[in-house]
Amino acid sequence: MVGTASSGTSSEHLGHVVFITAAAALGGFLFGYDSAVINGAVTGIQKHFGVGPVQIGIVVAIALLGSAVGAWIAGSIADRWGRTRTMQVAALLFAVSSIGQALPFAIWDLAFWRVLAGVGIGMASVIGPAYIAEVAPPAYRGRLGSFQQLAIVLGIAVSQLVNYAIAQTAGGNVNNVLFGLQAWQWMLGACLIPALLYLLFSTIIPESPRFLIAVGKTDLARQVLREVEGDKVDLDARVTEIYNLLRSERPPRMRDLRGPALGLLPIVWIGILLSVFQQFVGINVIFYYSSALWQSVGINQSDSLLISFSTSIINIVGTFIAIALVDRIGRKPLLLIGSAGMAIALATAAWAFSAGVHTGGTVRLPGAQGTVALVAAHVFVLFFALSWGVVVWVLLGEMFPNRIRAAALSVAAAAQWVANWLITVSFPSLAAWNLSGAYVGYAFFAVLSFVFVLFKVRETKGRRLEEMG
């Protein structure tokens, strides 16, 4: 119940914090939107520029390399310029890259703007959770922190809905011209609207009190703390607590991660493998390529975009399930349930795709197998969303000892971007070679993830962060 003496946060103040958190989470929305919007445009780009599966794979995946750069530099920019200023930089990158992606004159030009968008995605992936954690009252930090992941899946869903609406307006073909531009160009340019909203809100919300104290603006920090934590909080004590913590912190270094297991501590390898398995099951194939995938097995463009939207809705439902269950049944059981469900769904999809018949240069699935493939893809997304989609990030924030948490998390996150890039860049070529075989590979990694969690991952539910090691 909000407004209790124990929390020290009134309903009015909590409402203000929710607004601030939601505004900051717009970065997560743009993260999801800009990552997934390419899904509807893939076929249009391929036809417009006359490129093959290798080139289209590079164009789609190259944003992830930009994301790695953005994530790498976001922390230092946030410590130098502030959290809200960093959000504004990310918003400008989203806005400029949206215009550039909508008006490319060559495939390499499109790739450049995709990299720039990726830098914005990487920055948003770091600064949003950091800012929310620093402004949220301790009693509500977990629930408010979940806004970021929720915003990401909402961004994915909205991008698919916008893609479908644009395609329908253009007559069902993404290469049709609409107000002087092809439909796929409008899809990529539509991100300008949420980018400008993010820029607006990032100028309204207050700076993080932690950053303000770090740069000596103590009076302003007190004002922000009063706004977010309420009048019952001892502001002098809170400022002193944050100041002493900042003085005592030593930034973790990469050499702190060294250990006997192939040069790293075992716990760091567990974090890396969690990140790699999260991507190697092929989840982003659904979010980046599902429109082209369904078209390749005989579904028309308009219906394929509608299917992509439906999988995004399933993703949202699964995320809500994970948020409801992660503190009840624990992290490890959810991961095991997810791995088992994903393995079965992926193997079923592989069987369905193996029945594809080549006719007139395209692949068609028999009616029964087509239905099975659709159901299996949705089941796969559901099991991923209710487990690995949320739980991996929860574990990465909890599982490392305090002294190495930040450095270990950055290494695990970098591994996730690299794994995401590998899967994304390779799928078009794998699908052209053997679509069923690609899904057999993803199913294999889902099985491996089950074994890995069963024997190597420790439960963190109910344990204090100081107990991790």
Short mmCIF file of C-alpha atoms in Angstrom, two decimals:
data_model
loop_
_atom_site.label_atom_id
_atom_site.label_comp_id
_atom_site.label_asym_id
_atom_site.label_seq_id
_atom_site.Cartn_x
_atom_site.Cartn_y
_atom_site.Cartn_z
CA MET A 1 0.00 0.00 0.00
CA VAL A 2 1.48 3.37 -1.02
CA GLY A 3 1.90 6.26 1.35
CA THR A 4 2.83 4.22 4.43
CA ALA A 5 5.21 5.49 7.06
CA SER A 6 7.56 2.62 6.38
CA SER A 7 8.09 3.63 2.82
CA GLY A 8 8.02 7.36 3.57
CA THR A 9 6.53 7.96 0.14
CA SER A 10 3.05 9.44 -0.21
CA SER A 11 0.66 8.63 -3.02
CA GLU A 12 1.30 12.07 -4.51
CA HIS A 13 5.06 11.60 -4.50
CA LEU A 14 4.78 8.05 -5.81
CA GLY A 15 2.65 9.30 -8.69
CA HIS A 16 5.38 11.82 -9.50
CA VAL A 17 8.01 9.07 -9.41
CA VAL A 18 5.91 6.88 -11.70
CA PHE A 19 5.70 9.76 -14.19
CA ILE A 20 9.48 10.31 -14.03
CA THR A 21 10.13 6.58 -14.42
CA ALA A 22 7.75 6.26 -17.37
CA ALA A 23 9.40 9.26 -19.06
CA ALA A 24 12.85 7.73 -18.61
CA ALA A 25 11.55 4.37 -19.85
CA LEU A 26 10.70 6.02 -23.19
CA GLY A 27 14.32 5.21 -23.97
CA GLY A 28 13.43 1.54 -23.54
CA PHE A 29 10.40 2.04 -25.79
CA LEU A 30 12.69 3.49 -28.48
CA PHE A 31 15.13 0.64 -27.85
CA GLY A 32 12.40 -1.88 -28.68
CA TYR A 33 10.82 0.19 -31.46
CA ASP A 34 14.00 1.01 -33.37
CA SER A 35 15.33 -2.54 -32.96
CA ALA A 36 12.22 -4.22 -34.34
CA VAL A 37 10.92 -1.72 -36.91
CA ILE A 38 13.35 -3.14 -39.49
CA ASN A 39 11.22 -6.32 -39.48
CA GLY A 40 8.55 -4.82 -41.72
CA ALA A 41 11.07 -3.08 -43.98
CA VAL A 42 13.40 -6.00 -44.77
CA THR A 43 11.56 -7.19 -47.88
CA GLY A 44 11.17 -3.64 -49.20
CA ILE A 45 14.87 -2.83 -48.70
CA GLN A 46 15.91 -6.07 -50.40
CA LYS A 47 13.76 -5.37 -53.46
CA HIS A 48 14.51 -1.64 -53.65
CA PHE A 49 18.30 -2.04 -53.58
CA GLY A 50 18.42 -5.47 -55.23
CA VAL A 51 20.57 -7.08 -52.53
CA GLY A 52 20.86 -10.72 -51.44
CA PRO A 53 20.61 -12.44 -48.04
CA VAL A 54 24.21 -11.68 -47.01
CA GLN A 55 23.88 -7.94 -47.61
CA ILE A 56 20.45 -7.68 -45.95
CA GLY A 57 21.76 -9.61 -42.95
CA ILE A 58 24.60 -7.10 -42.59
CA VAL A 59 22.26 -4.11 -42.84
CA VAL A 60 19.89 -5.50 -40.20
CA ALA A 61 22.62 -6.65 -37.82
CA ILE A 62 24.99 -3.69 -38.14
CA ALA A 63 22.83 -1.65 -35.76
CA LEU A 64 23.88 -4.08 -33.03
CA LEU A 65 27.53 -3.09 -33.47
CA GLY A 66 26.45 0.50 -32.95
CA SER A 67 24.54 -0.64 -29.86
CA ALA A 68 27.70 -2.13 -28.40
CA VAL A 69 29.47 1.21 -28.89
CA GLY A 70 26.55 3.14 -27.39
CA ALA A 71 26.41 0.89 -24.34
CA TRP A 72 30.18 1.21 -23.89
CA ILE A 73 30.24 5.04 -23.93
CA ALA A 74 26.94 5.73 -22.15
CA GLY A 75 28.31 5.31 -18.63
CA SER A 76 31.18 7.74 -19.05
CA ILE A 77 28.93 10.31 -20.80
CA ALA A 78 26.34 10.00 -18.00
CA ASP A 79 29.01 10.53 -15.33
CA ARG A 80 30.38 13.59 -17.15
CA TRP A 81 27.24 15.30 -18.53
CA GLY A 82 24.49 13.85 -16.35
CA ARG A 83 21.75 11.26 -16.80
CA THR A 84 19.11 13.49 -18.41
CA ARG A 85 21.63 15.10 -20.79
CA THR A 86 22.68 11.62 -21.91
CA MET A 87 19.02 10.79 -22.58
CA GLN A 88 18.80 13.91 -24.74
CA VAL A 89 21.84 12.83 -26.75
CA ALA A 90 20.27 9.39 -27.29
CA ALA A 91 16.97 11.01 -28.33
CA LEU A 92 18.74 13.18 -30.90
CA LEU A 93 20.55 10.12 -32.28
CA PHE A 94 17.20 8.33 -32.62
CA ALA A 95 15.63 11.34 -34.36
CA VAL A 96 18.46 12.02 -36.82
CA SER A 97 18.96 8.35 -37.68
CA SER A 98 15.22 7.92 -38.28
CA ILE A 99 15.29 10.64 -40.93
CA GLY A 100 18.45 9.17 -42.45
CA GLN A 101 17.02 5.64 -42.61
CA ALA A 102 13.89 6.97 -44.30
CA LEU A 103 15.87 8.73 -47.03
CA PRO A 104 18.82 6.48 -47.97
CA PHE A 105 20.38 6.85 -51.41
CA ALA A 106 22.38 3.60 -51.26
CA ILE A 107 22.52 0.42 -49.20
CA TRP A 108 25.74 1.54 -47.47
CA ASP A 109 24.09 4.87 -46.60
CA LEU A 110 21.23 2.98 -44.94
CA ALA A 111 23.79 0.89 -43.05
CA PHE A 112 25.44 4.06 -41.71
CA TRP A 113 22.17 5.41 -40.32
CA ARG A 114 21.45 1.96 -38.84
CA VAL A 115 24.77 2.15 -36.95
CA LEU A 116 23.86 5.61 -35.64
CA ALA A 117 20.46 4.29 -34.50
CA GLY A 118 22.28 1.43 -32.81
CA VAL A 119 24.41 3.87 -30.80
CA GLY A 120 21.18 5.43 -29.53
CA ILE A 121 19.79 1.98 -28.68
CA GLY A 122 22.94 1.09 -26.73
CA MET A 123 22.88 4.34 -24.78
CA ALA A 124 19.18 3.92 -23.95
CA SER A 125 19.80 0.34 -22.77
CA VAL A 126 22.24 1.63 -20.14
CA ILE A 127 20.99 5.05 -19.07
CA GLY A 128 17.31 4.13 -18.56
CA PRO A 129 17.81 1.42 -15.90
CA ALA A 130 20.57 3.43 -14.21
CA TYR A 131 18.44 6.57 -13.92
CA ILE A 132 15.37 4.68 -12.72
CA ALA A 133 17.37 2.88 -10.03
CA GLU A 134 18.78 6.21 -8.81
CA VAL A 135 15.47 8.10 -8.54
CA ALA A 136 13.15 5.28 -7.41
CA PRO A 137 12.39 5.00 -3.67
CA PRO A 138 13.94 1.77 -2.33
CA ALA A 139 10.54 0.25 -1.47
CA TYR A 140 9.41 0.46 -5.11
CA ARG A 141 12.70 0.08 -6.99
CA GLY A 142 12.06 -3.45 -8.27
CA ARG A 143 8.62 -2.71 -9.68
CA LEU A 144 9.65 0.62 -11.16
CA GLY A 145 12.76 -1.00 -12.62
CA SER A 146 10.54 -3.38 -14.57
CA PHE A 147 9.22 -0.37 -16.53
CA GLN A 148 12.30 -0.54 -18.77
CA GLN A 149 11.68 -4.12 -19.94
CA LEU A 150 7.96 -3.45 -20.27
CA ALA A 151 8.71 -0.37 -22.38
CA ILE A 152 10.99 -2.42 -24.64
CA VAL A 153 8.33 -5.02 -25.43
CA LEU A 154 5.72 -2.29 -25.91
CA GLY A 155 8.07 -0.59 -28.35
CA ILE A 156 8.43 -3.82 -30.30
CA ALA A 157 4.64 -4.27 -30.45
CA VAL A 158 3.93 -0.69 -31.49
CA SER A 159 6.55 -0.86 -34.25
CA GLN A 160 4.82 -3.91 -35.73
CA LEU A 161 1.40 -2.25 -35.49
CA VAL A 162 2.70 0.89 -37.21
CA ASN A 163 4.35 -1.23 -39.91
CA TYR A 164 1.07 -3.03 -40.54
CA ALA A 165 -0.91 0.23 -40.69
CA ILE A 166 1.57 1.78 -43.15
CA ALA A 167 1.57 -1.34 -45.35
CA GLN A 168 -2.23 -1.42 -45.40
CA THR A 169 -2.37 2.26 -46.33
CA ALA A 170 0.07 1.56 -49.17
CA GLY A 171 -2.09 -1.24 -50.57
CA GLY A 172 -0.44 -4.18 -48.81
CA ASN A 173 2.98 -3.88 -50.51
CA VAL A 174 5.88 -2.20 -48.71
CA ASN A 175 7.44 -1.12 -52.04
CA ASN A 176 4.34 0.84 -53.05
CA VAL A 177 4.73 4.62 -53.04
CA LEU A 178 2.92 6.59 -50.31
CA PHE A 179 3.15 10.40 -50.37
CA GLY A 180 6.37 10.37 -52.38
CA LEU A 181 8.19 7.63 -50.44
CA GLN A 182 7.94 3.86 -50.48
CA ALA A 183 6.06 2.35 -47.53
CA TRP A 184 9.19 0.80 -45.98
CA GLN A 185 10.78 4.27 -45.84
CA TRP A 186 7.83 5.60 -43.84
CA MET A 187 8.22 2.61 -41.48
CA LEU A 188 11.82 3.53 -40.71
CA GLY A 189 11.06 7.25 -40.47
CA ALA A 190 8.11 6.89 -38.09
CA CYS A 191 10.53 6.50 -35.15
CA LEU A 192 11.02 10.27 -35.34
CA ILE A 193 7.77 10.83 -33.40
CA PRO A 194 8.63 8.85 -30.22
CA ALA A 195 12.21 10.17 -30.46
CA LEU A 196 10.98 13.76 -30.24
CA LEU A 197 8.71 12.82 -27.31
CA TYR A 198 11.70 11.26 -25.54
CA LEU A 199 13.68 14.46 -26.15
CA LEU A 200 10.84 16.54 -24.72
CA PHE A 201 10.36 14.45 -21.58
CA SER A 202 14.11 14.21 -20.93
CA THR A 203 14.15 18.02 -20.63
CA ILE A 204 11.27 17.96 -18.10
CA ILE A 205 12.29 15.24 -15.65
CA PRO A 206 14.78 16.08 -12.86
CA GLU A 207 18.42 15.08 -12.84
CA SER A 208 19.45 12.07 -10.72
CA PRO A 209 20.16 13.10 -7.09
CA ARG A 210 23.19 10.81 -7.12
CA PHE A 211 24.73 12.72 -10.04
CA LEU A 212 23.83 16.09 -8.50
CA ILE A 213 25.60 15.18 -5.26
CA ALA A 214 28.60 13.90 -7.22
CA VAL A 215 29.01 17.28 -8.93
CA GLY A 216 28.41 19.32 -5.76
CA LYS A 217 24.81 20.47 -6.39
CA THR A 218 23.62 19.35 -2.96
CA ASP A 219 20.70 21.76 -2.59
CA LEU A 220 19.24 20.69 -5.93
CA ALA A 221 19.73 17.04 -4.93
CA ARG A 222 17.74 17.67 -1.73
CA GLN A 223 14.92 19.14 -3.78
CA VAL A 224 14.80 16.11 -6.09
CA LEU A 225 14.92 13.70 -3.14
CA ARG A 226 12.02 15.56 -1.52
CA GLU A 227 10.03 15.26 -4.77
CA VAL A 228 10.58 11.52 -5.19
CA GLU A 229 10.82 10.21 -1.62
CA GLY A 230 8.45 12.53 0.25
CA ASP A 231 8.62 14.93 3.18
CA LYS A 232 8.98 12.22 5.83
CA VAL A 233 12.45 11.26 4.62
CA ASP A 234 15.43 12.70 6.51
CA LEU A 235 16.97 14.58 3.58
CA ASP A 236 20.23 15.42 5.35
CA ALA A 237 20.72 11.75 6.23
CA ARG A 238 19.96 10.67 2.65
CA VAL A 239 22.38 13.20 1.18
CA THR A 240 25.08 12.15 3.63
CA GLU A 241 24.44 8.48 2.86
CA ILE A 242 24.77 9.02 -0.89
CA TYR A 243 27.83 11.25 -0.46
CA ASN A 244 29.63 8.71 1.74
CA LEU A 245 28.77 5.91 -0.66
CA LEU A 246 30.16 7.89 -3.59
CA ARG A 247 33.37 8.57 -1.66
CA SER A 248 33.83 4.93 -0.70
CA GLU A 249 33.16 3.48 -4.16
CA ARG A 250 36.06 2.40 -6.30
CA PRO A 251 35.17 1.87 -9.95
CA PRO A 252 35.56 -1.86 -10.69
CA ARG A 253 38.30 -2.72 -13.16
CA MET A 254 38.42 -5.48 -15.74
CA ARG A 255 41.39 -7.07 -14.00
CA ASP A 256 39.10 -7.67 -11.00
CA LEU A 257 37.33 -10.28 -13.16
CA ARG A 258 40.43 -12.42 -13.63
CA GLY A 259 40.17 -15.98 -12.39
CA PRO A 260 41.19 -19.60 -12.98
CA ALA A 261 38.44 -20.49 -15.48
CA LEU A 262 39.97 -19.60 -18.86
CA GLY A 263 41.19 -16.31 -17.46
CA LEU A 264 37.93 -15.23 -15.79
CA LEU A 265 36.10 -15.92 -12.55
CA PRO A 266 33.54 -18.76 -12.88
CA ILE A 267 30.67 -16.42 -11.94
CA VAL A 268 31.62 -14.12 -14.84
CA TRP A 269 31.48 -17.04 -17.28
CA ILE A 270 28.03 -17.95 -15.97
CA GLY A 271 26.89 -14.38 -16.70
CA ILE A 272 28.40 -14.49 -20.18
CA LEU A 273 26.76 -17.84 -20.98
CA LEU A 274 23.38 -16.66 -19.72
CA SER A 275 23.64 -13.75 -22.14
CA VAL A 276 24.79 -15.94 -25.03
CA PHE A 277 22.08 -18.56 -24.56
CA GLN A 278 19.44 -15.81 -24.35
CA GLN A 279 20.37 -14.86 -27.93
CA PHE A 280 21.39 -18.24 -29.40
CA VAL A 281 17.85 -19.61 -29.10
CA GLY A 282 17.06 -17.24 -31.99
CA ILE A 283 14.56 -14.89 -30.36
CA ASN A 284 15.60 -11.87 -32.41
CA VAL A 285 15.05 -13.79 -35.63
CA ILE A 286 11.36 -13.44 -34.75
CA PHE A 287 11.60 -9.71 -34.01
CA TYR A 288 13.90 -8.76 -36.90
CA TYR A 289 12.91 -11.15 -39.66
CA SER A 290 9.50 -12.68 -38.93
CA SER A 291 7.76 -10.69 -41.69
CA ALA A 292 10.25 -11.93 -44.30
CA LEU A 293 10.16 -15.41 -42.73
CA TRP A 294 6.39 -15.78 -43.11
CA GLN A 295 6.52 -14.38 -46.63
CA SER A 296 9.18 -16.96 -47.52
CA VAL A 297 6.75 -19.76 -46.68
CA GLY A 298 3.87 -18.38 -48.69
CA ILE A 299 2.09 -15.77 -46.50
CA ASN A 300 1.42 -12.39 -48.15
CA GLN A 301 3.08 -9.18 -46.93
CA SER A 302 0.06 -7.72 -45.18
CA ASP A 303 -0.75 -10.90 -43.25
CA SER A 304 2.91 -11.43 -42.36
CA LEU A 305 3.03 -7.99 -40.72
CA LEU A 306 -0.15 -8.76 -38.78
CA ILE A 307 1.41 -12.02 -37.55
CA SER A 308 4.50 -10.05 -36.45
CA PHE A 309 2.23 -7.78 -34.39
CA SER A 310 0.50 -10.76 -32.79
CA THR A 311 3.84 -12.23 -31.68
CA SER A 312 4.66 -8.86 -30.10
CA ILE A 313 1.43 -9.00 -28.11
CA ILE A 314 2.38 -12.50 -26.93
CA ASN A 315 5.74 -11.04 -25.91
CA ILE A 316 4.00 -8.44 -23.74
CA VAL A 317 1.76 -11.07 -22.11
CA GLY A 318 4.79 -13.24 -21.33
CA THR A 319 6.63 -10.27 -19.82
CA PHE A 320 3.72 -9.59 -17.44
CA ILE A 321 3.74 -13.28 -16.44
CA ALA A 322 7.46 -13.11 -15.69
CA ILE A 323 7.08 -9.95 -13.59
CA ALA A 324 4.32 -11.66 -11.59
CA LEU A 325 6.24 -14.91 -11.03
CA VAL A 326 9.93 -14.04 -10.76
CA ASP A 327 9.75 -13.19 -7.03
CA ARG A 328 7.27 -15.99 -6.27
CA ILE A 329 8.67 -19.15 -7.80
CA GLY A 330 12.23 -17.94 -8.30
CA ARG A 331 14.65 -17.27 -11.13
CA LYS A 332 15.97 -20.77 -11.78
CA PRO A 333 12.59 -22.54 -12.07
CA LEU A 334 11.39 -19.91 -14.56
CA LEU A 335 14.51 -20.36 -16.69
CA LEU A 336 14.09 -24.15 -16.70
CA ILE A 337 10.41 -23.86 -17.66
CA GLY A 338 11.33 -21.43 -20.42
CA SER A 339 14.15 -23.57 -21.82
CA ALA A 340 11.96 -26.67 -21.95
CA GLY A 341 9.07 -24.82 -23.60
CA MET A 342 11.35 -23.12 -26.13
CA ALA A 343 13.09 -26.37 -27.05
CA ILE A 344 9.78 -28.11 -27.80
CA ALA A 345 8.39 -25.13 -29.73
CA LEU A 346 11.55 -24.67 -31.81
CA ALA A 347 11.79 -28.37 -32.63
CA THR A 348 8.14 -28.32 -33.69
CA ALA A 349 8.76 -25.28 -35.92
CA ALA A 350 11.77 -27.02 -37.48
CA TRP A 351 9.60 -30.05 -38.30
CA ALA A 352 6.95 -27.81 -39.87
CA PHE A 353 9.47 -25.90 -41.98
CA SER A 354 10.99 -29.17 -43.21
CA ALA A 355 7.74 -29.80 -45.14
CA GLY A 356 8.27 -26.71 -47.33
CA VAL A 357 7.69 -27.28 -51.05
CA HIS A 358 9.52 -25.20 -53.65
CA THR A 359 7.13 -23.83 -56.28
CA GLY A 360 7.99 -21.11 -58.77
CA GLY A 361 11.05 -19.92 -56.84
CA THR A 362 9.22 -19.66 -53.51
CA VAL A 363 8.62 -22.05 -50.63
CA ARG A 364 5.11 -23.11 -49.62
CA LEU A 365 4.07 -24.96 -46.50
CA PRO A 366 1.16 -27.40 -46.61
CA GLY A 367 -1.87 -26.12 -44.67
CA ALA A 368 -1.35 -28.27 -41.58
CA GLN A 369 2.37 -27.52 -41.30
CA GLY A 370 1.77 -23.81 -41.87
CA THR A 371 -0.63 -23.71 -38.94
CA VAL A 372 1.77 -25.71 -36.78
CA ALA A 373 4.64 -23.33 -37.63
CA LEU A 374 2.56 -20.29 -36.68
CA VAL A 375 1.45 -21.78 -33.36
CA ALA A 376 4.97 -23.00 -32.56
CA ALA A 377 6.45 -19.54 -33.20
CA HIS A 378 3.95 -17.91 -30.85
CA VAL A 379 4.53 -20.56 -28.16
CA PHE A 380 8.29 -20.02 -28.49
CA VAL A 381 7.92 -16.25 -27.97
CA LEU A 382 5.63 -16.82 -24.96
CA PHE A 383 8.06 -19.17 -23.21
CA PHE A 384 11.00 -16.85 -23.95
CA ALA A 385 9.16 -13.77 -22.64
CA LEU A 386 8.02 -15.40 -19.40
CA SER A 387 11.52 -16.65 -18.64
CA TRP A 388 14.76 -15.72 -20.39
CA GLY A 389 13.55 -12.35 -21.64
CA VAL A 390 13.17 -10.93 -18.12
CA VAL A 391 15.00 -13.32 -15.79
CA VAL A 392 18.42 -13.01 -17.42
CA TRP A 393 18.46 -9.27 -16.74
CA VAL A 394 17.27 -9.83 -13.17
CA LEU A 395 20.04 -12.38 -12.58
CA LEU A 396 22.74 -10.23 -14.16
CA GLY A 397 21.81 -7.43 -11.76
CA GLU A 398 21.88 -9.74 -8.73
CA MET A 399 24.33 -12.60 -9.17
CA PHE A 400 27.73 -10.85 -9.08
CA PRO A 401 29.57 -9.83 -5.89
CA ASN A 402 29.36 -6.11 -5.10
CA ARG A 403 33.03 -5.43 -5.86
CA ILE A 404 32.79 -6.63 -9.48
CA ARG A 405 29.10 -6.12 -10.26
CA ALA A 406 29.41 -3.20 -12.68
CA ALA A 407 32.40 -4.59 -14.59
CA ALA A 408 30.97 -8.11 -14.79
CA LEU A 409 27.60 -6.78 -15.95
CA SER A 410 29.27 -4.77 -18.72
CA VAL A 411 31.13 -7.86 -19.94
CA ALA A 412 27.96 -9.97 -19.91
CA ALA A 413 26.02 -7.24 -21.71
CA ALA A 414 28.76 -6.96 -24.35
CA ALA A 415 28.58 -10.73 -24.86
CA GLN A 416 24.84 -10.39 -25.37
CA TRP A 417 25.25 -7.75 -28.10
CA VAL A 418 27.87 -9.89 -29.88
CA ALA A 419 25.69 -13.02 -29.68
CA ASN A 420 22.70 -11.00 -30.92
CA TRP A 421 24.80 -9.75 -33.86
CA LEU A 422 25.96 -13.28 -34.76
CA ILE A 423 22.42 -14.66 -34.85
CA THR A 424 21.03 -11.65 -36.71
CA VAL A 425 23.70 -11.47 -39.39
CA SER A 426 23.68 -15.22 -40.04
CA PHE A 427 19.94 -15.93 -40.26
CA PRO A 428 19.24 -14.77 -43.85
CA SER A 429 22.02 -17.00 -45.22
CA LEU A 430 21.01 -19.92 -42.99
CA ALA A 431 17.36 -19.57 -44.01
CA ALA A 432 18.31 -19.46 -47.69
CA TRP A 433 20.37 -22.62 -47.20
CA ASN A 434 18.03 -24.60 -44.93
CA LEU A 435 15.31 -22.89 -42.85
CA SER A 436 14.44 -26.07 -40.98
CA GLY A 437 18.10 -26.67 -40.18
CA ALA A 438 18.41 -23.18 -38.70
CA TYR A 439 15.56 -23.92 -36.31
CA VAL A 440 17.06 -27.28 -35.37
CA GLY A 441 20.15 -25.31 -34.31
CA TYR A 442 18.11 -22.91 -32.18
CA ALA A 443 16.30 -25.86 -30.57
CA PHE A 444 19.68 -27.44 -29.78
CA PHE A 445 20.79 -24.30 -27.95
CA ALA A 446 17.51 -24.25 -26.01
CA VAL A 447 18.24 -27.80 -24.80
CA LEU A 448 21.80 -26.79 -23.87
CA SER A 449 20.43 -23.80 -21.95
CA PHE A 450 18.26 -26.16 -19.86
CA VAL A 451 21.28 -28.31 -18.94
CA PHE A 452 23.38 -25.22 -18.20
CA VAL A 453 20.79 -23.71 -15.84
CA LEU A 454 20.13 -27.02 -14.14
CA PHE A 455 23.78 -27.59 -13.19
CA LYS A 456 25.45 -24.16 -13.14
CA VAL A 457 22.98 -21.41 -12.20
CA ARG A 458 22.29 -20.71 -8.52
CA GLU A 459 18.99 -19.35 -7.27
CA THR A 460 19.15 -15.70 -6.11
CA LYS A 461 15.56 -15.29 -4.92
CA GLY A 462 15.41 -13.90 -1.40
CA ARG A 463 19.18 -13.44 -1.04
CA ARG A 464 20.73 -10.09 -0.19
CA LEU A 465 23.12 -8.64 -2.78
CA GLU A 466 25.89 -8.71 -0.13
CA GLU A 467 25.60 -12.53 -0.02
CA MET A 468 26.46 -13.00 -3.69
CA GLY A 469 29.82 -14.45 -4.60
#
